[in-house]
């Protein structure tokens, strides 16, 4: 199994910025998908941003132009840079990693979640 450790959440004022990190560890051969999901109280969990092994990115319409997903392959880490934050961005953010382990087995893992609160 892949272990994921998330960091970077917290309380920020509207218009502010945060950078989330998710580091993967384990007997990983390769990671072919990394993404960030979020879930707000009373709402369904949604995919916010994703990046493939080839570097292709995708974003939810609600965050386009404000959020940027990136990765560091050497560190098996994915980042989410969040700018111009709005109260509507308040949620628990989860990273998701799909990988191939060293002996060829596919794996999907989720981070523990990190709280992002945007408020005055």
C-alpha atoms as an extended CHARMM CRD file, in Angstrom:
* protein
*
       120  EXT
         1         1  UNK       CA              0.0000000000        0.0000000000        0.0000000000  PROA      1               0.0000000000
         2         2  UNK       CA              1.0010000000        3.5690000000       -0.6520000000  PROA      2               0.0000000000
         3         3  UNK       CA              1.1140000000        5.9480000000        2.2880000000  PROA      3               0.0000000000
         4         4  UNK       CA              0.0640000000        9.5540000000        1.6890000000  PROA      4               0.0000000000
         5         5  UNK       CA              0.8050000000       12.4750000000        3.9890000000  PROA      5               0.0000000000
         6         6  UNK       CA             -0.9800000000       15.7690000000        3.3700000000  PROA      6               0.0000000000
         7         7  UNK       CA              0.0150000000       19.1740000000        4.6820000000  PROA      7               0.0000000000
         8         8  UNK       CA             -0.5730000000       22.8750000000        4.1000000000  PROA      8               0.0000000000
         9         9  UNK       CA             -4.1680000000       23.3930000000        5.1470000000  PROA      9               0.0000000000
        10        10  UNK       CA             -5.3220000000       26.0620000000        7.5370000000  PROA      10              0.0000000000
        11        11  UNK       CA             -7.3010000000       29.2550000000        8.0020000000  PROA      11              0.0000000000
        12        12  UNK       CA             -6.9120000000       32.0280000000        5.4530000000  PROA      12              0.0000000000
        13        13  UNK       CA             -8.7140000000       35.2780000000        4.6340000000  PROA      13              0.0000000000
        14        14  UNK       CA            -10.6880000000       35.6870000000        1.4040000000  PROA      14              0.0000000000
        15        15  UNK       CA             -8.3070000000       36.5590000000       -1.3990000000  PROA      15              0.0000000000
        16        16  UNK       CA             -5.4260000000       34.7860000000        0.2900000000  PROA      16              0.0000000000
        17        17  UNK       CA             -3.3700000000       31.8010000000       -0.7930000000  PROA      17              0.0000000000
        18        18  UNK       CA             -2.4490000000       28.3480000000        0.4480000000  PROA      18              0.0000000000
        19        19  UNK       CA             -0.2710000000       25.5830000000       -0.9270000000  PROA      19              0.0000000000
        20        20  UNK       CA             -1.2080000000       21.9830000000       -0.2240000000  PROA      20              0.0000000000
        21        21  UNK       CA              1.3040000000       19.1430000000       -0.4440000000  PROA      21              0.0000000000
        22        22  UNK       CA              0.8310000000       15.3860000000       -0.6310000000  PROA      22              0.0000000000
        23        23  UNK       CA              3.8410000000       13.0880000000       -0.3680000000  PROA      23              0.0000000000
        24        24  UNK       CA              3.5800000000        9.4320000000       -1.3760000000  PROA      24              0.0000000000
        25        25  UNK       CA              5.7710000000        6.6490000000       -0.0420000000  PROA      25              0.0000000000
        26        26  UNK       CA              5.9720000000        2.8770000000       -0.3200000000  PROA      26              0.0000000000
        27        27  UNK       CA              7.2010000000        0.2730000000       -2.7860000000  PROA      27              0.0000000000
        28        28  UNK       CA              6.1740000000        2.3850000000       -5.7620000000  PROA      28              0.0000000000
        29        29  UNK       CA              7.2950000000        1.6000000000       -9.2790000000  PROA      29              0.0000000000
        30        30  UNK       CA              5.4300000000        4.4620000000      -10.9200000000  PROA      30              0.0000000000
        31        31  UNK       CA              2.5900000000        6.8960000000      -10.2900000000  PROA      31              0.0000000000
        32        32  UNK       CA              0.2530000000        7.4410000000      -13.2120000000  PROA      32              0.0000000000
        33        33  UNK       CA             -2.3870000000        9.6730000000      -11.6140000000  PROA      33              0.0000000000
        34        34  UNK       CA             -2.4370000000       12.2950000000       -8.8760000000  PROA      34              0.0000000000
        35        35  UNK       CA             -5.4270000000       14.3960000000       -7.9520000000  PROA      35              0.0000000000
        36        36  UNK       CA             -7.0450000000       16.5930000000       -5.3460000000  PROA      36              0.0000000000
        37        37  UNK       CA            -10.6420000000       16.2180000000       -4.1980000000  PROA      37              0.0000000000
        38        38  UNK       CA            -12.6020000000       18.2740000000       -1.6900000000  PROA      38              0.0000000000
        39        39  UNK       CA            -15.7250000000       17.8310000000        0.3680000000  PROA      39              0.0000000000
        40        40  UNK       CA            -17.6230000000       20.6770000000        2.0200000000  PROA      40              0.0000000000
        41        41  UNK       CA            -20.2770000000       20.1600000000        4.7150000000  PROA      41              0.0000000000
        42        42  UNK       CA            -23.5110000000       18.9950000000        3.1450000000  PROA      42              0.0000000000
        43        43  UNK       CA            -21.9620000000       18.6540000000       -0.2990000000  PROA      43              0.0000000000
        44        44  UNK       CA            -20.7730000000       15.7670000000       -2.4360000000  PROA      44              0.0000000000
        45        45  UNK       CA            -17.0540000000       15.1330000000       -2.7620000000  PROA      45              0.0000000000
        46        46  UNK       CA            -15.7650000000       16.6330000000       -5.9970000000  PROA      46              0.0000000000
        47        47  UNK       CA            -12.6220000000       16.3770000000       -8.0660000000  PROA      47              0.0000000000
        48        48  UNK       CA            -10.8500000000       19.7370000000       -7.9780000000  PROA      48              0.0000000000
        49        49  UNK       CA             -7.6800000000       19.1310000000       -9.9820000000  PROA      49              0.0000000000
        50        50  UNK       CA             -5.7650000000       16.2300000000      -11.4870000000  PROA      50              0.0000000000
        51        51  UNK       CA             -2.4760000000       15.5510000000      -13.2270000000  PROA      51              0.0000000000
        52        52  UNK       CA             -1.3880000000       12.5130000000      -15.2350000000  PROA      52              0.0000000000
        53        53  UNK       CA              2.0230000000       10.8940000000      -15.5120000000  PROA      53              0.0000000000
        54        54  UNK       CA              2.4880000000       12.7670000000      -18.7740000000  PROA      54              0.0000000000
        55        55  UNK       CA              1.7720000000       16.1070000000      -17.1390000000  PROA      55              0.0000000000
        56        56  UNK       CA             -1.7300000000       16.6230000000      -18.5020000000  PROA      56              0.0000000000
        57        57  UNK       CA             -3.8250000000       18.6620000000      -16.0650000000  PROA      57              0.0000000000
        58        58  UNK       CA             -7.5080000000       19.2110000000      -15.5120000000  PROA      58              0.0000000000
        59        59  UNK       CA             -9.5380000000       21.4690000000      -13.2200000000  PROA      59              0.0000000000
        60        60  UNK       CA            -13.0650000000       21.8770000000      -12.0020000000  PROA      60              0.0000000000
        61        61  UNK       CA            -14.7500000000       24.9390000000      -13.4940000000  PROA      61              0.0000000000
        62        62  UNK       CA            -15.0990000000       26.4700000000      -10.0400000000  PROA      62              0.0000000000
        63        63  UNK       CA            -11.3190000000       26.7280000000       -9.5530000000  PROA      63              0.0000000000
        64        64  UNK       CA            -10.0050000000       27.3740000000      -13.0640000000  PROA      64              0.0000000000
        65        65  UNK       CA             -7.6760000000       30.3420000000      -13.1610000000  PROA      65              0.0000000000
        66        66  UNK       CA             -7.1570000000       30.2800000000       -9.3980000000  PROA      66              0.0000000000
        67        67  UNK       CA             -5.7180000000       26.8350000000       -8.5860000000  PROA      67              0.0000000000
        68        68  UNK       CA             -2.6710000000       25.1340000000      -10.0810000000  PROA      68              0.0000000000
        69        69  UNK       CA             -1.7320000000       21.4790000000       -9.6780000000  PROA      69              0.0000000000
        70        70  UNK       CA              1.8710000000       20.3600000000      -10.0810000000  PROA      70              0.0000000000
        71        71  UNK       CA              4.0770000000       17.4260000000       -9.2000000000  PROA      71              0.0000000000
        72        72  UNK       CA              7.6540000000       16.5570000000       -8.3400000000  PROA      72              0.0000000000
        73        73  UNK       CA              8.3030000000       13.0750000000       -9.6860000000  PROA      73              0.0000000000
        74        74  UNK       CA             11.6190000000       12.7290000000       -7.8480000000  PROA      74              0.0000000000
        75        75  UNK       CA              9.8450000000       13.2660000000       -4.5280000000  PROA      75              0.0000000000
        76        76  UNK       CA              6.5790000000       11.4890000000       -5.4060000000  PROA      76              0.0000000000
        77        77  UNK       CA              4.7940000000       14.6360000000       -4.3020000000  PROA      77              0.0000000000
        78        78  UNK       CA              1.8210000000       16.5330000000       -5.6990000000  PROA      78              0.0000000000
        79        79  UNK       CA              1.0010000000       20.1550000000       -4.8890000000  PROA      79              0.0000000000
        80        80  UNK       CA             -2.0610000000       22.3410000000       -5.1330000000  PROA      80              0.0000000000
        81        81  UNK       CA             -1.3970000000       26.0750000000       -5.2360000000  PROA      81              0.0000000000
        82        82  UNK       CA             -4.6000000000       27.8920000000       -4.3090000000  PROA      82              0.0000000000
        83        83  UNK       CA             -4.8380000000       31.6230000000       -4.9880000000  PROA      83              0.0000000000
        84        84  UNK       CA             -7.6610000000       34.1500000000       -4.6970000000  PROA      84              0.0000000000
        85        85  UNK       CA             -9.3920000000       31.9130000000       -2.2020000000  PROA      85              0.0000000000
        86        86  UNK       CA            -13.1070000000       32.3230000000       -1.6080000000  PROA      86              0.0000000000
        87        87  UNK       CA            -15.3300000000       31.2360000000        1.2780000000  PROA      87              0.0000000000
        88        88  UNK       CA            -16.8360000000       28.6900000000       -1.1310000000  PROA      88              0.0000000000
        89        89  UNK       CA            -13.4580000000       26.9270000000       -1.2070000000  PROA      89              0.0000000000
        90        90  UNK       CA            -13.8480000000       25.9330000000        2.4410000000  PROA      90              0.0000000000
        91        91  UNK       CA            -13.6960000000       22.1350000000        2.5960000000  PROA      91              0.0000000000
        92        92  UNK       CA            -11.6240000000       19.1450000000        3.5740000000  PROA      92              0.0000000000
        93        93  UNK       CA             -9.1380000000       18.4720000000        0.7850000000  PROA      93              0.0000000000
        94        94  UNK       CA             -7.9780000000       14.9360000000       -0.0100000000  PROA      94              0.0000000000
        95        95  UNK       CA             -5.2040000000       13.8140000000       -2.3140000000  PROA      95              0.0000000000
        96        96  UNK       CA             -5.6010000000       10.6790000000       -4.4190000000  PROA      96              0.0000000000
        97        97  UNK       CA             -2.8040000000        8.6450000000       -5.9850000000  PROA      97              0.0000000000
        98        98  UNK       CA             -3.0220000000        5.7820000000       -8.4670000000  PROA      98              0.0000000000
        99        99  UNK       CA              0.1770000000        3.8190000000       -8.8640000000  PROA      99              0.0000000000
       100       100  UNK       CA              1.8840000000        0.6240000000       -9.9630000000  PROA      100             0.0000000000
       101       101  UNK       CA              3.8200000000       -1.0960000000       -7.2150000000  PROA      101             0.0000000000
       102       102  UNK       CA              7.2610000000       -2.6480000000       -7.6630000000  PROA      102             0.0000000000
       103       103  UNK       CA              5.8670000000       -6.1510000000       -8.2800000000  PROA      103             0.0000000000
       104       104  UNK       CA              3.3070000000       -4.9570000000      -10.8100000000  PROA      104             0.0000000000
       105       105  UNK       CA              0.2160000000       -4.5810000000       -8.6310000000  PROA      105             0.0000000000
       106       106  UNK       CA             -1.9660000000       -1.5210000000       -9.1360000000  PROA      106             0.0000000000
       107       107  UNK       CA             -2.8200000000        0.5790000000       -6.0990000000  PROA      107             0.0000000000
       108       108  UNK       CA             -5.1040000000        3.4880000000       -5.2680000000  PROA      108             0.0000000000
       109       109  UNK       CA             -4.6110000000        5.4540000000       -2.0500000000  PROA      109             0.0000000000
       110       110  UNK       CA             -6.1880000000        8.4550000000       -0.3400000000  PROA      110             0.0000000000
       111       111  UNK       CA             -4.6850000000       11.0210000000        1.9860000000  PROA      111             0.0000000000
       112       112  UNK       CA             -6.0070000000       11.6800000000        5.4690000000  PROA      112             0.0000000000
       113       113  UNK       CA             -7.5440000000       15.0060000000        4.4700000000  PROA      113             0.0000000000
       114       114  UNK       CA             -6.5580000000       18.5430000000        5.3790000000  PROA      114             0.0000000000
       115       115  UNK       CA             -8.9710000000       21.3110000000        6.3830000000  PROA      115             0.0000000000
       116       116  UNK       CA             -9.0200000000       24.5340000000        4.3890000000  PROA      116             0.0000000000
       117       117  UNK       CA            -11.1020000000       27.3390000000        5.8640000000  PROA      117             0.0000000000
       118       118  UNK       CA            -11.5420000000       30.6670000000        4.0700000000  PROA      118             0.0000000000
       119       119  UNK       CA            -13.0760000000       33.2520000000        6.3630000000  PROA      119             0.0000000000
       120       120  UNK       CA            -12.7040000000       36.7950000000        7.6510000000  PROA      120             0.0000000000
